[in-house]
mmCIF file of C-alpha atoms in Angstrom:
data_model
loop_
_atom_site.group_PDB
_atom_site.id
_atom_site.type_symbol
_atom_site.label_atom_id
_atom_site.label_comp_id
_atom_site.label_asym_id
_atom_site.label_seq_id
_atom_site.Cartn_x
_atom_site.Cartn_y
_atom_site.Cartn_z
ATOM 1 C CA MET A 1 23.012 102.635 150.043
ATOM 2 C CA LYS A 2 23.432 104.599 153.293
ATOM 3 C CA PRO A 3 26.749 106.456 153.854
ATOM 4 C CA LYS A 4 27.619 104.021 156.664
ATOM 5 C CA ASP A 5 27.088 101.086 154.400
ATOM 6 C CA GLN A 6 29.091 102.777 151.704
ATOM 7 C CA ALA A 7 31.980 103.197 154.126
ATOM 8 C CA ILE A 8 31.802 99.476 155.104
ATOM 9 C CA SER A 9 31.786 98.340 151.542
ATOM 10 C CA ALA A 10 34.840 100.550 150.651
ATOM 11 C CA GLU A 11 36.655 99.189 153.701
ATOM 12 C CA VAL A 12 35.929 95.604 152.536
ATOM 13 C CA GLN A 13 37.242 96.370 149.017
ATOM 14 C CA TRP A 14 40.403 98.017 150.456
ATOM 15 C CA LEU A 15 41.080 95.037 152.634
ATOM 16 C CA SER A 16 40.555 92.655 149.648
ATOM 17 C CA LEU A 17 43.015 94.618 147.519
ATOM 18 C CA PHE A 18 45.441 94.720 150.460
ATOM 19 C CA LYS A 19 45.240 90.951 150.895
ATOM 20 C CA THR A 20 45.854 90.600 147.111
ATOM 21 C CA CYS A 21 48.932 92.746 147.425
ATOM 22 C CA ARG A 22 50.175 90.669 150.353
ATOM 23 C CA ARG A 23 49.767 87.494 148.267
ATOM 24 C CA TRP A 24 51.846 89.042 145.508
ATOM 25 C CA GLN A 25 54.409 90.199 148.089
ATOM 26 C CA GLN A 26 54.974 86.595 149.165
ATOM 27 C CA LYS A 27 55.840 85.662 145.500
ATOM 28 C CA PHE A 28 57.649 88.766 144.451
ATOM 29 C CA THR A 29 59.823 90.755 146.674
ATOM 30 C CA SER A 30 59.898 93.906 144.528
ATOM 31 C CA THR A 31 56.299 94.773 145.677
ATOM 32 C CA ARG A 32 57.263 94.737 149.341
ATOM 33 C CA ARG A 33 58.063 98.420 149.566
ATOM 34 C CA LEU A 34 54.901 99.488 147.833
ATOM 35 C CA CYS A 35 52.809 97.186 150.040
ATOM 36 C CA ARG A 36 54.322 98.795 153.102
ATOM 37 C CA GLU A 37 53.514 102.230 151.744
ATOM 38 C CA ALA A 38 49.870 101.120 151.128
ATOM 39 C CA GLU A 39 49.678 99.823 154.679
ATOM 40 C CA ALA A 40 51.145 103.063 156.039
ATOM 41 C CA ALA A 41 48.615 105.025 154.102
ATOM 42 C CA LYS A 42 45.664 103.634 156.016
ATOM 43 C CA LEU A 43 45.609 106.190 158.736
ATOM 44 C CA PHE A 44 42.038 105.848 159.887
ATOM 45 C CA PRO A 45 39.630 102.918 160.565
ATOM 46 C CA GLY A 46 36.831 103.842 158.134
ATOM 47 C CA ILE A 47 37.011 104.731 154.527
ATOM 48 C CA SER A 48 34.161 106.600 152.708
ATOM 49 C CA ALA A 49 32.816 105.060 149.634
ATOM 50 C CA LEU A 50 34.360 106.342 146.390
ATOM 51 C CA PRO A 51 31.118 107.271 144.704
ATOM 52 C CA SER A 52 30.559 109.822 147.485
ATOM 53 C CA LEU A 53 33.693 111.680 146.410
ATOM 54 C CA ALA A 54 32.274 112.528 143.080
ATOM 55 C CA LYS A 55 29.233 114.066 144.776
ATOM 56 C CA THR A 56 31.271 116.403 147.066
ATOM 57 C CA SER A 57 29.609 119.733 147.309
ATOM 58 C CA PRO A 58 31.421 123.121 147.527
ATOM 59 C CA SER A 59 30.423 123.238 151.266
ATOM 60 C CA THR A 60 32.568 120.229 152.182
ATOM 61 C CA SER A 61 34.555 121.016 155.372
ATOM 62 C CA PRO A 62 38.370 121.139 155.288
ATOM 63 C CA SER A 63 38.520 117.913 157.472
ATOM 64 C CA GLU A 64 36.302 116.070 155.007
ATOM 65 C CA THR A 65 38.415 117.138 152.076
ATOM 66 C CA MET A 66 41.576 115.954 153.877
ATOM 67 C CA ARG A 67 39.828 112.633 154.616
ATOM 68 C CA MET A 68 39.014 112.286 150.886
ATOM 69 C CA GLY A 69 42.605 113.082 149.914
ATOM 70 C CA GLN A 70 43.743 110.253 152.209
ATOM 71 C CA VAL A 71 41.240 107.832 150.581
ATOM 72 C CA TRP A 72 42.585 108.632 147.108
ATOM 73 C CA LYS A 73 46.103 108.181 148.420
ATOM 74 C CA VAL A 74 45.207 104.736 149.722
ATOM 75 C CA TRP A 75 43.578 103.633 146.356
ATOM 76 C CA GLY A 76 46.361 105.225 144.312
ATOM 77 C CA THR A 77 49.074 103.566 146.346
ATOM 78 C CA LEU A 78 47.335 100.187 145.943
ATOM 79 C CA PHE A 79 46.923 100.706 142.245
ATOM 80 C CA VAL A 80 50.651 101.456 141.716
ATOM 81 C CA ALA A 81 51.446 98.405 143.938
ATOM 82 C CA LEU A 82 49.327 96.051 141.957
ATOM 83 C CA LEU A 83 50.695 97.400 138.665
ATOM 84 C CA GLY A 84 54.263 96.982 140.153
ATOM 85 C CA CYS A 85 53.450 93.269 140.512
ATOM 86 C CA VAL A 86 53.291 92.899 136.779
ATOM 87 C CA ARG A 87 56.984 93.716 136.341
ATOM 88 C CA CYS A 88 57.785 90.915 138.753
ATOM 89 C CA LEU A 89 56.308 88.238 136.584
ATOM 90 C CA PRO A 90 58.870 85.731 135.299
ATOM 91 C CA VAL A 91 60.101 86.623 131.863
ATOM 92 C CA GLU A 92 60.130 84.081 129.053
ATOM 93 C CA GLY A 93 62.661 81.364 129.872
ATOM 94 C CA SER A 94 62.505 82.102 133.557
ATOM 95 C CA PRO A 95 59.699 79.900 134.894
ATOM 96 C CA LEU A 96 58.353 80.667 138.367
ATOM 97 C CA CYS A 97 59.667 78.439 141.089
ATOM 98 C CA THR A 98 56.924 77.060 143.360
ATOM 99 C CA ALA A 99 59.054 74.580 145.392
ATOM 100 C CA LYS A 100 58.208 74.549 149.107
ATOM 101 C CA GLY A 101 60.602 75.485 151.801
ATOM 102 C CA ARG A 102 64.289 76.036 151.614
ATOM 103 C CA ALA A 103 66.960 73.732 150.084
ATOM 104 C CA LYS A 104 70.485 73.336 151.204
ATOM 105 C CA TYR A 105 73.154 72.218 148.781
ATOM 106 C CA SER A 106 76.795 71.182 148.765
ATOM 107 C CA LEU A 107 78.982 72.595 146.185
ATOM 108 C CA ILE A 108 82.141 70.762 145.206
ATOM 109 C CA PHE A 109 84.605 72.525 142.833
ATOM 110 C CA THR A 110 87.019 70.179 140.963
ATOM 111 C CA GLY A 111 89.939 71.692 138.987
ATOM 112 C CA LYS A 112 90.776 69.811 135.835
ATOM 113 C CA TRP A 113 93.553 72.197 134.719
ATOM 114 C CA SER A 114 96.359 69.798 134.273
ATOM 115 C CA ARG A 115 99.440 69.834 132.125
ATOM 116 C CA THR A 116 98.138 66.922 130.161
ATOM 117 C CA ALA A 117 94.862 68.590 129.321
ATOM 118 C CA PHE A 118 96.394 72.163 128.812
ATOM 119 C CA PRO A 119 100.062 71.621 127.962
ATOM 120 C CA LYS A 120 100.605 74.927 126.261
ATOM 121 C CA GLN A 121 102.518 77.364 128.475
ATOM 122 C CA TYR A 122 101.291 75.381 131.595
ATOM 123 C CA PRO A 123 102.436 77.491 134.634
ATOM 124 C CA LEU A 124 104.790 75.431 136.820
ATOM 125 C CA TYR A 125 106.154 78.140 139.069
ATOM 126 C CA ARG A 126 105.905 81.907 140.041
ATOM 127 C CA PRO A 127 103.033 80.956 140.667
ATOM 128 C CA PRO A 128 102.125 77.442 139.579
ATOM 129 C CA ALA A 129 98.661 76.682 138.264
ATOM 130 C CA GLN A 130 95.981 77.205 140.963
ATOM 131 C CA TRP A 131 92.546 78.646 141.744
ATOM 132 C CA SER A 132 91.449 81.653 143.690
ATOM 133 C CA PRO A 133 88.825 81.379 146.403
ATOM 134 C CA LEU A 134 85.271 80.803 145.140
ATOM 135 C CA LEU A 135 82.652 83.522 145.699
ATOM 136 C CA VAL A 136 79.095 82.122 145.548
ATOM 137 C CA VAL A 137 75.852 84.137 145.588
ATOM 138 C CA THR A 138 72.247 82.970 145.740
ATOM 139 C CA HIS A 139 69.746 85.413 144.293
ATOM 140 C CA SER A 140 66.604 86.076 142.292
ATOM 141 C CA SER A 141 66.306 86.607 138.501
ATOM 142 C CA ASP A 142 66.694 90.468 138.778
ATOM 143 C CA TYR A 143 70.367 90.135 139.813
ATOM 144 C CA HIS A 144 73.526 89.113 137.916
ATOM 145 C CA MET A 145 76.969 88.969 139.387
ATOM 146 C CA TRP A 146 78.344 88.650 135.815
ATOM 147 C CA ARG A 147 76.935 87.923 132.400
ATOM 148 C CA MET A 148 78.539 86.882 129.120
ATOM 149 C CA GLY A 149 78.271 89.695 126.559
ATOM 150 C CA GLU A 150 78.065 92.407 129.226
ATOM 151 C CA TYR A 151 80.769 94.521 130.863
ATOM 152 C CA ALA A 152 82.408 93.404 134.104
ATOM 153 C CA SER A 153 81.875 95.675 137.165
ATOM 154 C CA ASN A 154 84.762 97.247 138.967
ATOM 155 C CA GLY A 155 84.452 94.719 141.710
ATOM 156 C CA MET A 156 84.587 91.854 139.217
ATOM 157 C CA ARG A 157 87.619 93.503 137.596
ATOM 158 C CA GLU A 158 89.544 93.445 140.841
ATOM 159 C CA PHE A 159 88.548 89.892 141.552
ATOM 160 C CA VAL A 160 89.554 88.400 138.139
ATOM 161 C CA GLU A 161 92.720 90.440 137.964
ATOM 162 C CA LYS A 162 93.967 90.397 141.555
ATOM 163 C CA SER A 163 91.791 87.869 143.438
ATOM 164 C CA GLU A 164 90.505 90.801 145.623
ATOM 165 C CA ALA A 165 86.880 90.339 146.543
ATOM 166 C CA TRP A 166 86.202 93.381 148.926
ATOM 167 C CA THR A 167 84.718 95.646 146.111
ATOM 168 C CA LEU A 168 82.782 92.822 144.624
ATOM 169 C CA MET A 169 81.334 92.005 148.040
ATOM 170 C CA ARG A 170 80.205 95.559 148.517
ATOM 171 C CA GLU A 171 78.480 95.484 145.126
ATOM 172 C CA VAL A 172 76.651 92.302 145.970
ATOM 173 C CA GLU A 173 75.510 93.715 149.371
ATOM 174 C CA ALA A 174 74.341 96.951 147.763
ATOM 175 C CA SER A 175 72.260 95.065 145.219
ATOM 176 C CA GLY A 176 70.854 93.041 148.072
ATOM 177 C CA GLU A 177 69.817 96.183 150.026
ATOM 178 C CA LYS A 178 68.519 98.087 147.025
ATOM 179 C CA ILE A 179 66.273 95.468 145.273
ATOM 180 C CA GLN A 180 66.302 92.639 147.812
ATOM 181 C CA SER A 181 67.532 90.237 145.192
ATOM 182 C CA VAL A 182 70.437 88.649 146.952
ATOM 183 C CA TYR A 183 69.689 85.890 149.542
ATOM 184 C CA GLY A 184 73.064 84.704 150.639
ATOM 185 C CA VAL A 185 76.858 85.107 149.980
ATOM 186 C CA PHE A 186 79.118 82.106 150.491
ATOM 187 C CA SER A 187 82.788 81.236 149.798
ATOM 188 C CA ALA A 188 85.157 78.313 149.418
ATOM 189 C CA LEU A 189 88.905 78.213 150.048
ATOM 190 C CA ALA A 190 91.427 78.693 147.200
ATOM 191 C CA VAL A 191 92.733 75.517 145.442
ATOM 192 C CA PRO A 192 96.490 75.374 145.592
ATOM 193 C CA SER A 193 96.981 73.417 142.301
ATOM 194 C CA GLY A 194 95.150 73.062 139.055
ATOM 195 C CA VAL A 195 93.601 69.693 139.810
ATOM 196 C CA GLU A 196 92.474 69.687 143.377
ATOM 197 C CA GLN A 197 89.123 70.323 145.050
ATOM 198 C CA THR A 198 87.323 72.694 147.463
ATOM 199 C CA SER A 199 83.709 72.808 148.757
ATOM 200 C CA THR A 200 81.165 74.872 150.488
ATOM 201 C CA GLU A 201 77.416 74.753 151.339
ATOM 202 C CA PHE A 202 74.736 77.271 150.451
ATOM 203 C CA GLU A 203 70.900 77.586 150.678
ATOM 204 C CA VAL A 204 68.248 78.709 148.319
ATOM 205 C CA HIS A 205 64.440 79.121 148.389
ATOM 206 C CA ALA A 206 61.591 79.754 145.970
ATOM 207 C CA ARG A 207 62.134 83.503 145.542
ATOM 208 C CA HIS A 208 65.974 83.137 145.327
ATOM 209 C CA SER A 209 66.456 79.858 143.509
ATOM 210 C CA LEU A 210 69.526 80.967 141.390
ATOM 211 C CA MET A 211 73.212 80.452 142.118
ATOM 212 C CA SER A 212 76.114 82.198 140.491
ATOM 213 C CA PHE A 213 79.749 81.941 141.374
ATOM 214 C CA LEU A 214 83.206 82.991 140.271
ATOM 215 C CA ALA A 215 86.768 81.521 140.544
ATOM 216 C CA ARG A 216 89.740 83.201 139.143
ATOM 217 C CA ILE A 217 92.359 81.246 137.030
ATOM 218 C CA VAL A 218 95.718 81.901 138.610
ATOM 219 C CA PRO A 219 98.016 83.046 137.038
ATOM 220 C CA SER A 220 96.133 84.894 134.282
ATOM 221 C CA PRO A 221 95.438 88.332 132.949
ATOM 222 C CA ASP A 222 91.643 88.359 133.641
ATOM 223 C CA TRP A 223 90.457 84.830 133.048
ATOM 224 C CA PHE A 224 87.953 83.027 135.220
ATOM 225 C CA VAL A 225 85.376 80.218 135.384
ATOM 226 C CA GLY A 226 81.898 80.294 136.908
ATOM 227 C CA THR A 227 78.148 80.048 136.339
ATOM 228 C CA ASP A 228 75.659 82.749 135.816
ATOM 229 C CA SER A 229 72.178 82.352 137.386
ATOM 230 C CA PHE A 230 72.009 78.592 137.470
ATOM 231 C CA ASP A 231 68.474 77.652 138.509
ATOM 232 C CA LEU A 232 68.228 74.881 141.079
ATOM 233 C CA CYS A 233 64.471 74.834 140.922
ATOM 234 C CA GLU A 234 62.252 72.960 138.370
ATOM 235 C CA GLY A 235 58.684 73.980 138.702
ATOM 236 C CA ASP A 236 57.644 72.766 142.228
ATOM 237 C CA THR A 237 60.701 70.615 142.904
ATOM 238 C CA TRP A 238 64.323 71.177 143.821
ATOM 239 C CA LYS A 239 67.064 69.425 141.619
ATOM 240 C CA GLU A 240 68.676 66.701 143.576
ATOM 241 C CA GLN A 241 72.098 66.478 141.840
ATOM 242 C CA VAL A 242 73.737 68.186 138.907
ATOM 243 C CA SER A 243 77.279 68.650 137.551
ATOM 244 C CA VAL A 244 78.360 71.376 135.238
ATOM 245 C CA ASP A 245 81.527 71.445 133.188
ATOM 246 C CA LEU A 246 83.303 74.815 133.197
ATOM 247 C CA TYR A 247 85.259 76.514 130.561
ATOM 248 C CA PRO A 248 87.452 79.717 130.687
ATOM 249 C CA TYR A 249 86.054 83.209 130.232
ATOM 250 C CA ASP A 250 87.867 86.526 129.501
ATOM 251 C CA ALA A 251 86.475 89.384 131.614
ATOM 252 C CA GLY A 252 87.452 91.956 128.880
ATOM 253 C CA THR A 253 89.581 94.109 131.274
ATOM 254 C CA ASP A 254 93.106 93.067 130.395
ATOM 255 C CA SER A 255 94.657 92.368 127.012
ATOM 256 C CA GLY A 256 97.230 89.793 128.053
ATOM 257 C CA PHE A 257 97.492 86.657 125.811
ATOM 258 C CA THR A 258 99.321 84.190 128.112
ATOM 259 C CA PHE A 259 98.995 83.038 131.710
ATOM 260 C CA SER A 260 102.022 85.117 132.879
ATOM 261 C CA SER A 261 101.315 88.229 130.754
ATOM 262 C CA PRO A 262 102.157 91.496 132.556
ATOM 263 C CA ASN A 263 99.220 93.816 133.408
ATOM 264 C CA PHE A 264 97.985 95.574 130.248
ATOM 265 C CA ALA A 265 94.565 97.200 130.688
ATOM 266 C CA THR A 266 92.010 96.822 127.866
ATOM 267 C CA ILE A 267 91.022 100.448 126.816
ATOM 268 C CA PRO A 268 88.215 100.717 126.040
ATOM 269 C CA GLN A 269 86.965 97.872 128.172
ATOM 270 C CA GLU A 270 85.400 94.925 126.333
ATOM 271 C CA THR A 271 82.592 92.663 127.248
ATOM 272 C CA ILE A 272 82.815 89.216 128.919
ATOM 273 C CA THR A 273 83.566 86.528 126.251
ATOM 274 C CA GLU A 274 84.074 82.700 126.429
ATOM 275 C CA ILE A 275 87.656 81.596 125.508
ATOM 276 C CA THR A 276 87.764 78.859 122.897
ATOM 277 C CA SER A 277 90.436 76.744 121.107
ATOM 278 C CA SER A 278 90.339 79.307 118.244
ATOM 279 C CA SER A 279 89.419 82.548 119.940
ATOM 280 C CA PRO A 280 91.239 84.715 120.537
ATOM 281 C CA SER A 281 92.876 83.563 117.250
ATOM 282 C CA HIS A 282 96.404 84.359 118.090
ATOM 283 C CA PRO A 283 99.245 81.718 118.172
ATOM 284 C CA ALA A 284 100.504 83.242 121.428
ATOM 285 C CA ASN A 285 97.320 82.717 123.350
ATOM 286 C CA SER A 286 97.649 80.074 126.095
ATOM 287 C CA PHE A 287 94.347 78.408 125.110
ATOM 288 C CA PHE A 288 95.037 78.449 121.294
ATOM 289 C CA TYR A 289 94.697 74.800 120.153
ATOM 290 C CA PRO A 290 93.726 75.012 116.385
ATOM 291 C CA ARG A 291 93.419 71.200 116.082
ATOM 292 C CA LEU A 292 90.590 71.070 118.740
ATOM 293 C CA LYS A 293 87.000 71.863 117.921
ATOM 294 C CA GLN A 294 86.414 72.514 121.665
ATOM 295 C CA LEU A 295 88.634 72.941 124.725
ATOM 296 C CA PRO A 296 88.382 70.303 127.388
ATOM 297 C CA ALA A 297 86.594 71.350 130.504
ATOM 298 C CA ILE A 298 89.081 73.182 132.756
ATOM 299 C CA ALA A 299 86.989 72.616 135.840
ATOM 300 C CA ARG A 300 83.675 71.139 137.118
ATOM 301 C CA VAL A 301 81.216 72.058 139.721
ATOM 302 C CA SER A 302 78.987 69.389 141.370
ATOM 303 C CA LEU A 303 75.833 70.389 143.265
ATOM 304 C CA THR A 304 74.108 67.955 145.525
ATOM 305 C CA ARG A 305 71.021 68.655 147.608
ATOM 306 C CA LEU A 306 71.440 67.782 151.269
ATOM 307 C CA LYS A 307 68.643 65.675 152.798
ATOM 308 C CA ASP A 308 69.267 66.911 156.297
ATOM 309 C CA SER A 309 68.535 70.596 155.481
ATOM 310 C CA GLN A 310 69.497 72.356 158.620
ATOM 311 C CA LEU A 311 68.708 76.006 157.834
ATOM 312 C CA ILE A 312 71.742 78.178 157.843
ATOM 313 C CA GLY A 313 69.990 81.562 157.644
ATOM 314 C CA ILE A 314 70.105 84.489 155.422
ATOM 315 C CA SER A 315 73.264 86.080 156.642
ATOM 316 C CA THR A 316 76.703 85.601 154.999
ATOM 317 C CA VAL A 317 77.939 82.125 155.785
ATOM 318 C CA GLN A 318 81.069 80.128 155.112
ATOM 319 C CA SER A 319 81.128 76.394 155.732
ATOM 320 C CA ASN A 320 82.992 73.323 154.827
ATOM 321 C CA LEU A 321 85.881 75.295 153.414
ATOM 322 C CA PHE A 322 88.447 72.539 152.970
ATOM 323 C CA PRO A 323 90.401 70.966 150.046
ATOM 324 C CA MET A 324 89.331 67.384 149.123
ATOM 325 C CA GLY A 325 92.343 66.159 147.245
ATOM 326 C CA ASN A 326 91.476 62.438 147.803
ATOM 327 C CA GLU A 327 88.264 62.713 145.678
ATOM 328 C CA ILE A 328 89.645 64.071 142.432
ATOM 329 C CA ASP A 329 87.965 63.035 139.229
ATOM 330 C CA ASP A 330 90.552 60.810 137.426
ATOM 331 C CA SER A 331 89.117 61.382 133.950
ATOM 332 C CA VAL A 332 91.636 63.790 132.411
ATOM 333 C CA SER A 333 91.707 64.791 128.803
ATOM 334 C CA GLU A 334 94.887 64.509 126.731
ATOM 335 C CA THR A 335 95.230 67.536 124.491
ATOM 336 C CA PRO A 336 97.636 67.082 121.593
ATOM 337 C CA LEU A 337 100.119 69.935 121.400
ATOM 338 C CA ASP A 338 101.996 70.422 118.134
ATOM 339 C CA CYS A 339 105.508 71.614 118.019
ATOM 340 C CA GLU A 340 105.942 75.296 117.352
ATOM 341 C CA VAL A 341 109.025 76.672 115.746
ATOM 342 C CA SER A 342 110.405 80.134 114.934
ATOM 343 C CA SER A 343 110.666 81.544 111.384
ATOM 344 C CA TRP A 344 113.863 80.865 109.478
ATOM 345 C CA SER A 345 116.868 83.101 110.048
ATOM 346 C CA SER A 346 118.515 84.853 107.165
ATOM 347 C CA TRP A 347 120.933 82.716 104.982
ATOM 348 C CA GLY A 348 124.528 82.827 106.267
ATOM 349 C CA LEU A 349 127.664 83.563 104.235
ATOM 350 C CA CYS A 350 128.573 81.308 101.301
ATOM 351 C CA MET A 351 131.499 79.256 102.425
ATOM 352 C CA GLY A 352 133.746 76.865 100.496
ATOM 353 C CA LYS A 353 136.713 76.402 98.193
ATOM 354 C CA CYS A 354 137.095 78.542 95.119
ATOM 355 C CA THR A 355 137.497 75.323 93.056
ATOM 356 C CA GLY A 356 133.755 74.475 93.480
ATOM 357 C CA MET A 357 130.379 75.473 94.796
ATOM 358 C CA GLY A 358 129.984 76.923 98.187
ATOM 359 C CA ILE A 359 127.442 76.118 100.930
ATOM 360 C CA LYS A 360 125.240 78.541 102.978
ATOM 361 C CA HIS A 361 123.124 77.692 106.082
ATOM 362 C CA ARG A 362 120.033 78.967 107.935
ATOM 363 C CA THR A 363 118.409 77.916 111.153
ATOM 364 C CA ARG A 364 115.276 78.106 113.290
ATOM 365 C CA TYR A 365 114.534 77.217 116.876
ATOM 366 C CA ILE A 366 111.892 75.541 118.951
ATOM 367 C CA ARG A 367 109.264 77.805 120.441
ATOM 368 C CA LEU A 368 107.087 75.011 121.965
ATOM 369 C CA ASN A 369 107.858 71.379 122.352
ATOM 370 C CA PRO A 370 105.238 68.874 121.336
ATOM 371 C CA ALA A 371 103.169 66.944 123.903
ATOM 372 C CA ASN A 372 100.499 64.236 124.068
ATOM 373 C CA SER A 373 101.248 62.804 120.520
ATOM 374 C CA GLY A 374 101.224 66.232 118.908
ATOM 375 C CA ASN A 375 103.065 66.832 115.643
ATOM 376 C CA PRO A 376 106.813 66.506 116.060
ATOM 377 C CA CYS A 377 109.202 69.356 115.328
ATOM 378 C CA PRO A 378 110.452 69.852 111.716
ATOM 379 C CA VAL A 379 114.125 70.173 110.752
ATOM 380 C CA LEU A 380 115.844 73.094 112.445
ATOM 381 C CA LYS A 381 118.759 73.515 110.100
ATOM 382 C CA GLU A 382 118.905 73.844 106.236
ATOM 383 C CA GLU A 383 121.791 74.235 103.860
ATOM 384 C CA GLU A 384 121.971 75.265 100.222
ATOM 385 C CA GLN A 385 124.624 75.445 97.482
ATOM 386 C CA CYS A 386 125.831 78.845 96.498
ATOM 387 C CA VAL A 387 128.208 80.532 94.235
ATOM 388 C CA LEU A 388 131.388 81.818 95.829
ATOM 389 C CA HIS A 389 132.256 85.364 95.283
ATOM 390 C CA ASN A 390 135.574 87.292 95.567
ATOM 391 C CA CYS A 391 137.589 84.180 94.883
ATOM 392 C CA VAL A 392 141.152 84.771 93.951
#
């Protein structure tokens, strides 16, 4: 093959590889930077065939040596870029989304935190039961705003303890800039009671088909509800409508047991765990209901795909941020709450006439009144005969 033909052949091969890289780029954003480097490395129109490099003689001029170095830089960059595509392949359990276009969804958050469903230590004032604003993020599989079994970030700590979102927002934005995994950030207004609603709209597309969100339980030490990487795509189609029941989580940053516990930092910090009717297994815990196998859902999120998908862009958007108290789900669980009493006091003095037996008493008091057909309170006072002493 003539040198000119070799150069043309190498150029064709380079273009073929570059087109392959571009196709991968459209599916996996993590190769975008490498593809740009490969494109920038093409500094000249013609590329000599690789076999000619092996036959370079000692008399090769400096300009030709530089040219050969550029050729190897191009091929090396492309090789790294194509290998980089392998790490972008979906892991087991994370199928590739091939749905076309973008999908716009409405999100309706419904609080189900009622005194009937959660009668124990239900907060009625300072402050009453309510929900913080919602923070919603649409992203790819290489990003997690939070994850059960892992440690909460500093931004999440501030959000679940104080309802402050600034640090968490900066963390989300930094992840989006670094690995291009975040597509959009959205929010919904706070819910002023435990059983009202709020809503927002958000957008996803094939490369960023996952949705995560957080809402703090107010008041609480560091408790919240939310979803982690909920996938709205099934193969080549978008889900039309789905509802998810939500249960409380402990962020592992505060050691309080009750809704109104004072701030008491957990040192060392623990991982995020789900709160259940028996865990933490402490009678003082506000969610401790030993008679229940599972807590009732404390909230629900409903996602509905909007048919009129007017694109709302990639930038941070807030929309439809309004309470919807006239559309509340009436199905409320009744959680039986048993009466809780204190331990018995010590026996009192033996009192009576010296001509017979005396009587002594002991008492206990109600810690928690029963509710929703829970076990009634036992007797609060006992008496017992005793022998009088020091009788004259």
